[in-house]
mmCIF file of C-alpha atoms in Angstrom:
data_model
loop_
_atom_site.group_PDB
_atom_site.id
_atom_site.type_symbol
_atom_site.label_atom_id
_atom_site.label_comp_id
_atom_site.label_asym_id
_atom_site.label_seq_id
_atom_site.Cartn_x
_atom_site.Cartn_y
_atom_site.Cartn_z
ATOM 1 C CA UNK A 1 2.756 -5.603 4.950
ATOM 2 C CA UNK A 2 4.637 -4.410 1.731
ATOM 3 C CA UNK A 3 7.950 -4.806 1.348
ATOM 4 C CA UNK A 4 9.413 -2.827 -0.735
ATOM 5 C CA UNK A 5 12.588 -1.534 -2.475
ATOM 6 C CA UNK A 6 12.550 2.246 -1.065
ATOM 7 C CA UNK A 7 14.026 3.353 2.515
ATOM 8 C CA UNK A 8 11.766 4.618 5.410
ATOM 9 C CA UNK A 9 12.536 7.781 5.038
ATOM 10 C CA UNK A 10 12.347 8.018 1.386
ATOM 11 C CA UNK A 11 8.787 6.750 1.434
ATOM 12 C CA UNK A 12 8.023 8.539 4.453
ATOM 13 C CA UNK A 13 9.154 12.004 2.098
ATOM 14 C CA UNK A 14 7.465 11.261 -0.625
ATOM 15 C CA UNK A 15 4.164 10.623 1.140
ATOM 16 C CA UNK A 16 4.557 13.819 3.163
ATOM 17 C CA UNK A 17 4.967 15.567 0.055
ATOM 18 C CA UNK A 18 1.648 14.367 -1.445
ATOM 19 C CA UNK A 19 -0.591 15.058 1.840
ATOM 20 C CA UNK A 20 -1.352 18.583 0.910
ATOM 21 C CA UNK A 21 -3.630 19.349 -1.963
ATOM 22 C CA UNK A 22 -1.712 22.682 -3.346
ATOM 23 C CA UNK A 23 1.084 19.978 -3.293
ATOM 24 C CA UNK A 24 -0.647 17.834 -5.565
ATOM 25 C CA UNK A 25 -1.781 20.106 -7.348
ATOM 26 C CA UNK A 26 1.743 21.664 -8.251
ATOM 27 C CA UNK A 27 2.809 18.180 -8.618
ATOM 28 C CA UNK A 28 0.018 17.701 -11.164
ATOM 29 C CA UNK A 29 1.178 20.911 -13.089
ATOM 30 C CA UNK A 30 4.998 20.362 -13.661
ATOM 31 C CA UNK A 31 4.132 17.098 -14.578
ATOM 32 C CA UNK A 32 2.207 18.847 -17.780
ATOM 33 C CA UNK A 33 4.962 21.690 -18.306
ATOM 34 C CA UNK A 34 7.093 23.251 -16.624
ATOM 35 C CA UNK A 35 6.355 26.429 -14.567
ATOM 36 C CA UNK A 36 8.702 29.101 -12.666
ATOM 37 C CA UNK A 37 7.795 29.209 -8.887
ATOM 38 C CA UNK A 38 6.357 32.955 -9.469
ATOM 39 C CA UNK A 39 4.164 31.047 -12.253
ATOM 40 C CA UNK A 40 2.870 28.737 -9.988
ATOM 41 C CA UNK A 41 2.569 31.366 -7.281
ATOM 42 C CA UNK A 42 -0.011 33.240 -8.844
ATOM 43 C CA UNK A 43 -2.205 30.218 -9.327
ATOM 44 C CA UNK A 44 -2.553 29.926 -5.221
ATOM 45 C CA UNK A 45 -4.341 32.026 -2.945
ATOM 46 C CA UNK A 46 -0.799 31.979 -0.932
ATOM 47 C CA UNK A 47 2.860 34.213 -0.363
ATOM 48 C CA UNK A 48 4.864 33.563 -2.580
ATOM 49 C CA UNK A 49 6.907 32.432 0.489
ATOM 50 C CA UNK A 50 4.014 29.738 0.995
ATOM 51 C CA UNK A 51 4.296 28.159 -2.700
ATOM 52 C CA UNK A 52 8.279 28.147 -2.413
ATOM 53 C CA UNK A 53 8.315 26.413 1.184
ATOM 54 C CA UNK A 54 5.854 23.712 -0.421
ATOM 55 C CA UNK A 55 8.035 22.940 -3.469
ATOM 56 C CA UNK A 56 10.620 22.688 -1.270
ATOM 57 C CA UNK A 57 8.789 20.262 0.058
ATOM 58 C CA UNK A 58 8.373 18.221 -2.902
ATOM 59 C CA UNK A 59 11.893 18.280 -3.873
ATOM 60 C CA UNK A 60 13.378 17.190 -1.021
ATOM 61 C CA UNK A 61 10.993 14.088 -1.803
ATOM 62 C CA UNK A 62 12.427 14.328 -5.471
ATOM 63 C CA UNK A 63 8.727 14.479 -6.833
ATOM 64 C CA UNK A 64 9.863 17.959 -8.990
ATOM 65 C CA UNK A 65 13.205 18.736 -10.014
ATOM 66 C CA UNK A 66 13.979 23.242 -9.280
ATOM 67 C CA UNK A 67 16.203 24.351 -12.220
ATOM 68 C CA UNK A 68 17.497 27.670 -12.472
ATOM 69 C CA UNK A 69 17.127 29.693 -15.892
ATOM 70 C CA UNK A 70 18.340 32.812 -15.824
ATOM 71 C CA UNK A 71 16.797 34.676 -12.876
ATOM 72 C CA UNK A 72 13.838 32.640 -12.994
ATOM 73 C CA UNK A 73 13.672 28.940 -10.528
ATOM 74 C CA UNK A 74 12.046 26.562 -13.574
ATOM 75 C CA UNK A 75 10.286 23.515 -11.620
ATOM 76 C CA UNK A 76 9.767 20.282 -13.602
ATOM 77 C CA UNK A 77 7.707 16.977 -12.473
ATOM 78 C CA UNK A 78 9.660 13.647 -11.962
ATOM 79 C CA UNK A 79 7.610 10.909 -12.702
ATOM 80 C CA UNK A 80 9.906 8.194 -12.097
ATOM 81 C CA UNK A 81 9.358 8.782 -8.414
ATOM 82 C CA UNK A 82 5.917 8.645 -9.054
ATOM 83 C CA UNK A 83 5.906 5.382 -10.843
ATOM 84 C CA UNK A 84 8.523 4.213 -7.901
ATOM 85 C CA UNK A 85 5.715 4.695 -4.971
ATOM 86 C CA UNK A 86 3.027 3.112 -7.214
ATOM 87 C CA UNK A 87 5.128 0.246 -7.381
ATOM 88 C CA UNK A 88 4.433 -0.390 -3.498
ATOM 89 C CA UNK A 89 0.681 -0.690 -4.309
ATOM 90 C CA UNK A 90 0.922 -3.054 -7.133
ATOM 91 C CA UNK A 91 3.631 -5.023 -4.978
ATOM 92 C CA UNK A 92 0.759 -5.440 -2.289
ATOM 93 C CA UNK A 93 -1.709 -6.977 -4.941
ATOM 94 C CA UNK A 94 0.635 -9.291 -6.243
ATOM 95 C CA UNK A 95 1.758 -10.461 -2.453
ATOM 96 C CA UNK A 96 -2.246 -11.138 -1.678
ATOM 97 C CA UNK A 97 -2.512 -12.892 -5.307
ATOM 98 C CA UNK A 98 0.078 -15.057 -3.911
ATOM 99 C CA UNK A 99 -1.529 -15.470 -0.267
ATOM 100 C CA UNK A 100 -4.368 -16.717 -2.149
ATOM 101 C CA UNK A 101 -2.753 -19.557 -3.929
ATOM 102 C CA UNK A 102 -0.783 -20.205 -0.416
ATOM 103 C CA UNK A 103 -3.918 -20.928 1.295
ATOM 104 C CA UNK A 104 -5.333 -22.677 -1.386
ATOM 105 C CA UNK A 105 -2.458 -25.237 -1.301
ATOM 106 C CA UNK A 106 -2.565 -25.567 2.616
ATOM 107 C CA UNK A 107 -6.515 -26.323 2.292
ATOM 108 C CA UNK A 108 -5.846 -28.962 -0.531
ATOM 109 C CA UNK A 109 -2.974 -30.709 1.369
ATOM 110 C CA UNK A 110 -5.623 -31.068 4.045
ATOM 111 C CA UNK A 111 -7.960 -32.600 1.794
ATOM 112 C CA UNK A 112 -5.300 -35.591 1.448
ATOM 113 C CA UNK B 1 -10.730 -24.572 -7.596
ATOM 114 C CA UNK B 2 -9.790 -20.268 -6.263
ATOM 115 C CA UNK B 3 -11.883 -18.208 -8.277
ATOM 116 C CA UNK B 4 -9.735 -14.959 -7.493
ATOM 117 C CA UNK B 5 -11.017 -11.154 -8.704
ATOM 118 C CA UNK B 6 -9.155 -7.883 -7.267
ATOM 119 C CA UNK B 7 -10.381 -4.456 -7.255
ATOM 120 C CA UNK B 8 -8.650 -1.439 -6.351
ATOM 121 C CA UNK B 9 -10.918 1.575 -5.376
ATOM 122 C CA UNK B 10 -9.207 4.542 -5.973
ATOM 123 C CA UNK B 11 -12.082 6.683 -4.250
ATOM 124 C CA UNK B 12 -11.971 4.556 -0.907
ATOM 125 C CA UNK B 13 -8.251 3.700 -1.192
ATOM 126 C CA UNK B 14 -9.428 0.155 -0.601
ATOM 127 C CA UNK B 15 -7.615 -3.117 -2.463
ATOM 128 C CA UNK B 16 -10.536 -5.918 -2.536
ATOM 129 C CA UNK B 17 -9.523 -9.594 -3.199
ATOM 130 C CA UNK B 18 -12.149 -12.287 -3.863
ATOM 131 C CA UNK B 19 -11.027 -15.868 -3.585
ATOM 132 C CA UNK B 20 -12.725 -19.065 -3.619
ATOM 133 C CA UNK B 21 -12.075 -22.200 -1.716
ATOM 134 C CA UNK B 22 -13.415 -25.686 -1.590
ATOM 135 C CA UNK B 23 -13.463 -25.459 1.727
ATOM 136 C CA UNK B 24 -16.175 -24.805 4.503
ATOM 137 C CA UNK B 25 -15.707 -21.556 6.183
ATOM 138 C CA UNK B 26 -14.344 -22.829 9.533
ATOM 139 C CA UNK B 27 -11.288 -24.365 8.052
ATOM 140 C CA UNK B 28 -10.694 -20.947 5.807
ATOM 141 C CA UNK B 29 -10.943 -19.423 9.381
ATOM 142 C CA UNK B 30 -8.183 -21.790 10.605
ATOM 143 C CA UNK B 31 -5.733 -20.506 8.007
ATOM 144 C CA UNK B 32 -5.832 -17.082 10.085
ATOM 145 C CA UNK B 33 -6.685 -18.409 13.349
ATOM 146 C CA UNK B 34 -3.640 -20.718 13.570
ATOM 147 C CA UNK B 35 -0.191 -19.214 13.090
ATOM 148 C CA UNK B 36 1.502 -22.595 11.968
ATOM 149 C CA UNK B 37 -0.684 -22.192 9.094
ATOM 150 C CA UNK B 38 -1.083 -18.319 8.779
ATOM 151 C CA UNK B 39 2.944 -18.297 8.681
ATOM 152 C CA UNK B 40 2.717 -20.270 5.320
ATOM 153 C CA UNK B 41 0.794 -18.209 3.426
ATOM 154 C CA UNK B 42 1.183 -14.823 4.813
ATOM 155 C CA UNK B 43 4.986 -13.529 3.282
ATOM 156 C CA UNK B 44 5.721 -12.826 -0.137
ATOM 157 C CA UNK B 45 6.973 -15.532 -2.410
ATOM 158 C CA UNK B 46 10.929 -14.822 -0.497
ATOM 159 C CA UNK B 47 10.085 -13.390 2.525
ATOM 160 C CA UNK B 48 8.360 -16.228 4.796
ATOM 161 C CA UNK B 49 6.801 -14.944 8.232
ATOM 162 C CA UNK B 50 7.586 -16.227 11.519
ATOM 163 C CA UNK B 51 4.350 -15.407 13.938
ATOM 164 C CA UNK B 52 6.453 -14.859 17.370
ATOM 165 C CA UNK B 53 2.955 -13.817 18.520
ATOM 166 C CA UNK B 54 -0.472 -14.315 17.568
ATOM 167 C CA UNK B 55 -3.346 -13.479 19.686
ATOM 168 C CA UNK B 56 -6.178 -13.941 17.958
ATOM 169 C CA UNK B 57 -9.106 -12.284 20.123
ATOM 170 C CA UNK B 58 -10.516 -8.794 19.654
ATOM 171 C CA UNK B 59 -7.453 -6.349 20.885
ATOM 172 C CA UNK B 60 -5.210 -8.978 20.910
ATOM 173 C CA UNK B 61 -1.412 -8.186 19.539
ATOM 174 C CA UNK B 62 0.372 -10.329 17.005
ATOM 175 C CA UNK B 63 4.225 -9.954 16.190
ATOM 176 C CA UNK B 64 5.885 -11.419 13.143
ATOM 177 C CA UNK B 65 8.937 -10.852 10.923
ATOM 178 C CA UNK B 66 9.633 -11.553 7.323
ATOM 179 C CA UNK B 67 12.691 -13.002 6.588
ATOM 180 C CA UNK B 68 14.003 -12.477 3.300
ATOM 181 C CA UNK B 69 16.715 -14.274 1.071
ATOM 182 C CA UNK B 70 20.085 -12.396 2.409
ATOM 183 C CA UNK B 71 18.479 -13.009 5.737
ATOM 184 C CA UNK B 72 17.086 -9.552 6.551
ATOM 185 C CA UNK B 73 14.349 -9.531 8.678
ATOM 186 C CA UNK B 74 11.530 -7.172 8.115
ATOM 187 C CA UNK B 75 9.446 -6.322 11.540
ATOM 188 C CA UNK B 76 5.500 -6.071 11.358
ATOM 189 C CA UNK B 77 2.642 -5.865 13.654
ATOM 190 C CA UNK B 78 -1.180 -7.173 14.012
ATOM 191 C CA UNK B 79 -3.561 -5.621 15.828
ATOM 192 C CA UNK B 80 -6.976 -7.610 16.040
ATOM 193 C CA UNK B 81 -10.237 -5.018 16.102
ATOM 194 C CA UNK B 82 -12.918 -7.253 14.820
ATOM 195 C CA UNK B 83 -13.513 -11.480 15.276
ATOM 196 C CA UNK B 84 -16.878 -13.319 14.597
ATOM 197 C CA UNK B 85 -15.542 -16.397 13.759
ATOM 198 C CA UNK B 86 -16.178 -17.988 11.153
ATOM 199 C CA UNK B 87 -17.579 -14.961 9.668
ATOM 200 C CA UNK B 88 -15.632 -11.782 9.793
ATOM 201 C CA UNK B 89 -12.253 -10.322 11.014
ATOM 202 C CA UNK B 90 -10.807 -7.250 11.277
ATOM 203 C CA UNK B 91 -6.885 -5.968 12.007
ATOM 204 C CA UNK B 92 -4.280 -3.038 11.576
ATOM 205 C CA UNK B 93 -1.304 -4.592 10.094
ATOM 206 C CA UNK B 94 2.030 -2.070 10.693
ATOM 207 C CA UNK B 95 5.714 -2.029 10.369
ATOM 208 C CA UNK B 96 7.777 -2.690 13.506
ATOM 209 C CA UNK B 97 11.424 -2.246 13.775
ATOM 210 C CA UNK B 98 13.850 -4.652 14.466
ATOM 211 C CA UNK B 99 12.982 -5.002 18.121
ATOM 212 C CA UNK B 100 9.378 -5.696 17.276
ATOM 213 C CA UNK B 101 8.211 -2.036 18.059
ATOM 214 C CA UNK B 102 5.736 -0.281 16.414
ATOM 215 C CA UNK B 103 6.836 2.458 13.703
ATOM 216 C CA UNK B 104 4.583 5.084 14.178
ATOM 217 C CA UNK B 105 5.154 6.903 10.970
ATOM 218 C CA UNK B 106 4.893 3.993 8.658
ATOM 219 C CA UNK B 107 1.449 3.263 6.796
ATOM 220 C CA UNK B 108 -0.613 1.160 8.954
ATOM 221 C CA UNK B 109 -2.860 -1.285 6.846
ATOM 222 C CA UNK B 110 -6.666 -1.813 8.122
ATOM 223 C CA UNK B 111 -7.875 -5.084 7.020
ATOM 224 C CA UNK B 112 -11.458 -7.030 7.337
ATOM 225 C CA UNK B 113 -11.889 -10.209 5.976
ATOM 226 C CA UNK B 114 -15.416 -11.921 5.399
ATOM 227 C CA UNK B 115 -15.458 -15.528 4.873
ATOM 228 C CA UNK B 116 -18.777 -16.564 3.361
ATOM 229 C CA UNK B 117 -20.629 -20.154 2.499
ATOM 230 C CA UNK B 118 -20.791 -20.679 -0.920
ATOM 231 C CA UNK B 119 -21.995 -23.632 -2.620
ATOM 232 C CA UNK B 120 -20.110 -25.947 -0.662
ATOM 233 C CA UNK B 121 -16.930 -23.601 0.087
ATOM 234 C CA UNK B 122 -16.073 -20.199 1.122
ATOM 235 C CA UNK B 123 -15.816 -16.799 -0.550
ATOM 236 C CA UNK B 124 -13.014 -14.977 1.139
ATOM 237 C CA UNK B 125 -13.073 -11.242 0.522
ATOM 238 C CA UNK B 126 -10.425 -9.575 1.991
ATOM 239 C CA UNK B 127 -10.671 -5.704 1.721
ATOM 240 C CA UNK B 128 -7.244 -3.714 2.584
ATOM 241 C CA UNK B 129 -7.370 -0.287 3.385
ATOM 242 C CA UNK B 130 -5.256 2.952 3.611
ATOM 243 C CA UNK B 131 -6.939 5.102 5.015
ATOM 244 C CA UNK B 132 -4.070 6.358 7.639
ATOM 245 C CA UNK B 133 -2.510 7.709 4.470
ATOM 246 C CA UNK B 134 -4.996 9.318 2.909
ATOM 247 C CA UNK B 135 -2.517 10.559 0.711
ATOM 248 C CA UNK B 136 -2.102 7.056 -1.243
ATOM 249 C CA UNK B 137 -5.531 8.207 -2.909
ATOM 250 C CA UNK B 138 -3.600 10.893 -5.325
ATOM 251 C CA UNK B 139 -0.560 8.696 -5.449
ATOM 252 C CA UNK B 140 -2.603 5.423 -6.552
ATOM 253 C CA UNK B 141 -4.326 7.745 -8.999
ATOM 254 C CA UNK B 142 -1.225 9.127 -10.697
ATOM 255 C CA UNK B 143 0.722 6.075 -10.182
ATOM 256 C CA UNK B 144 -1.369 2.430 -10.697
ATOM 257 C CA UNK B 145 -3.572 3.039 -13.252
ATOM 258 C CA UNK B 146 -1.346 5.753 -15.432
ATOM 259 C CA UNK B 147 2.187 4.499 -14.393
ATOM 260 C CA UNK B 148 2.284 2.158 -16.922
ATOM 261 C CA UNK B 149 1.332 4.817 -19.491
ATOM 262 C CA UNK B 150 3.494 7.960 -17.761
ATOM 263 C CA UNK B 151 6.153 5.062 -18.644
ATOM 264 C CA UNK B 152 5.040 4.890 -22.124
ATOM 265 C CA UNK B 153 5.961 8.837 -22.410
ATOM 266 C CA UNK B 154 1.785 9.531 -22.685
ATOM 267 C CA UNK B 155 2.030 12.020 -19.751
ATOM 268 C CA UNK B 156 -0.108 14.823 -21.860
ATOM 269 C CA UNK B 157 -2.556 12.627 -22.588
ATOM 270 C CA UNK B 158 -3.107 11.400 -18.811
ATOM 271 C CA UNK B 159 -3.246 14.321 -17.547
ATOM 272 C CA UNK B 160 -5.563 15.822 -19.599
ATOM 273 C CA UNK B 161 -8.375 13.202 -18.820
ATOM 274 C CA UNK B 162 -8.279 15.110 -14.900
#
């Protein structure tokens, strides 16, 4: 059990997000540089349609930030979200260091 | 004296904690067995558990809550698929709301614990896994390892080791 700092729904929207490899893989990209959604759409086997609906998808989870530039959609990575959702992982090893020492203390006070 | 090592395995989206006790295994066991104890060790540093429920036999249900220092309670869930006492045990660990029901789109944790003689105490390994979100795998591998580097500004150079 991890209790953490984000909502439900935020975590549930981020993890959503990342479920789907093309997803990743866009997330992946923007990180690097920035790419227009037709740049990106080229890269998949998929509509155009298809790539839009999925970074849709990832910025409703705020994992890429759209920006428009001209009459091209520029889509940027945002890896402060990122960092935000590791955070739940590292939480979780620090709460079973912790566990560890708890148990160690019940099993000494035994001892006594 | 707890000899402690973690692991995380980014491959089998697994945490693994090693920890050694100068204790034989059937008092280890007890820690988990008995929720008077399991309740002291089992929340974070501020957010003790209360076991409301703990049956500890294979399918049995547990139901806890955290409670943390403004006084919200956080609901969770046990759900026991594996017991060879003193040896090994196995449970799903969930998020519940705040009538103790299950939340079925919340990460559910699997968890098997080995308890092992060793010299004259127990190696605990407890190995955590996520494998109802398989999706943690890319997250853990963008996010533990690199995070602290992505934070550092050294995004190019991460993502050029893929």
């Amino acid at each position: 059990m991890v209790v953490n700092q984000l909502g439900d729904a935020e975590i549930d929207r981020i993890f959503h997000a990342l479920s789907d490899a093309t997803r990743r893989d866009i997330v992946t990209r923007v990180l690097r540089q920035e790419e227009s959604i037709s740049q990106l759409a080229r890269r998949y086997e998929m509509s155009f349609a298809a790539v839009q609906k999925h970074v849709a998808v990832l910025a409703r989870a705020s994992l890429v930030v759209k920006q428009r530039s001209g009459r091209e959609r520029l889509v940027h990575g945002n890896p402060e979200v990122l960092r935000t959702a590791a955070r739940l992982l590292g939480e979780y090893e620090r709460i079973w260091h912790h566990r560890v020492r708890n148990i160690q203390d019940i099993l000494s006070e035994e001892d006594e | 004296m707890t000899v402690i090592s973690s692991h995380q395995d980014t491959q089998a989206l697994t945490l693994t904690i090693v920890a050694e006790y100068d204790a034989a295994p059937d008092r280890v066991w007890r820690v988990w067995a008995d929720p008077r104890k399991l309740e002291r060790w089992w929340g974070p540093p501020t957010w003790p558990a209360t076991f409301e429920q703990h049956d500890f036999t294979v399918g049995g249900s547990s139901s806890y809550f955290m409670t943390g220092p403004d006084g919200t309670k956080a609901h969770g869930w046990w759900r026991i698929t594996a017991i060879d006492a003193p040896k090994r045990l196995e449970f799903d660990d969930g998020f519940a709301d705040e009538n103790g029901e299950r939340s079925p789109d919340m990460p559910v944790i699997h968890c098997a614990v080995t308890f092992e003689p060793s010299g004259t105490g127990t190696r605990m390994t407890t190995v955590s896994s996520f494998a109802s979100i398989e999706e943690l795998e890319k997250l853990i591998e963008m996010g533990m390892e690199e995070g602290m580097k992505l934070a550092e500004g050294q995004i190019d150079a991460i993502l050029a080791e893929d």
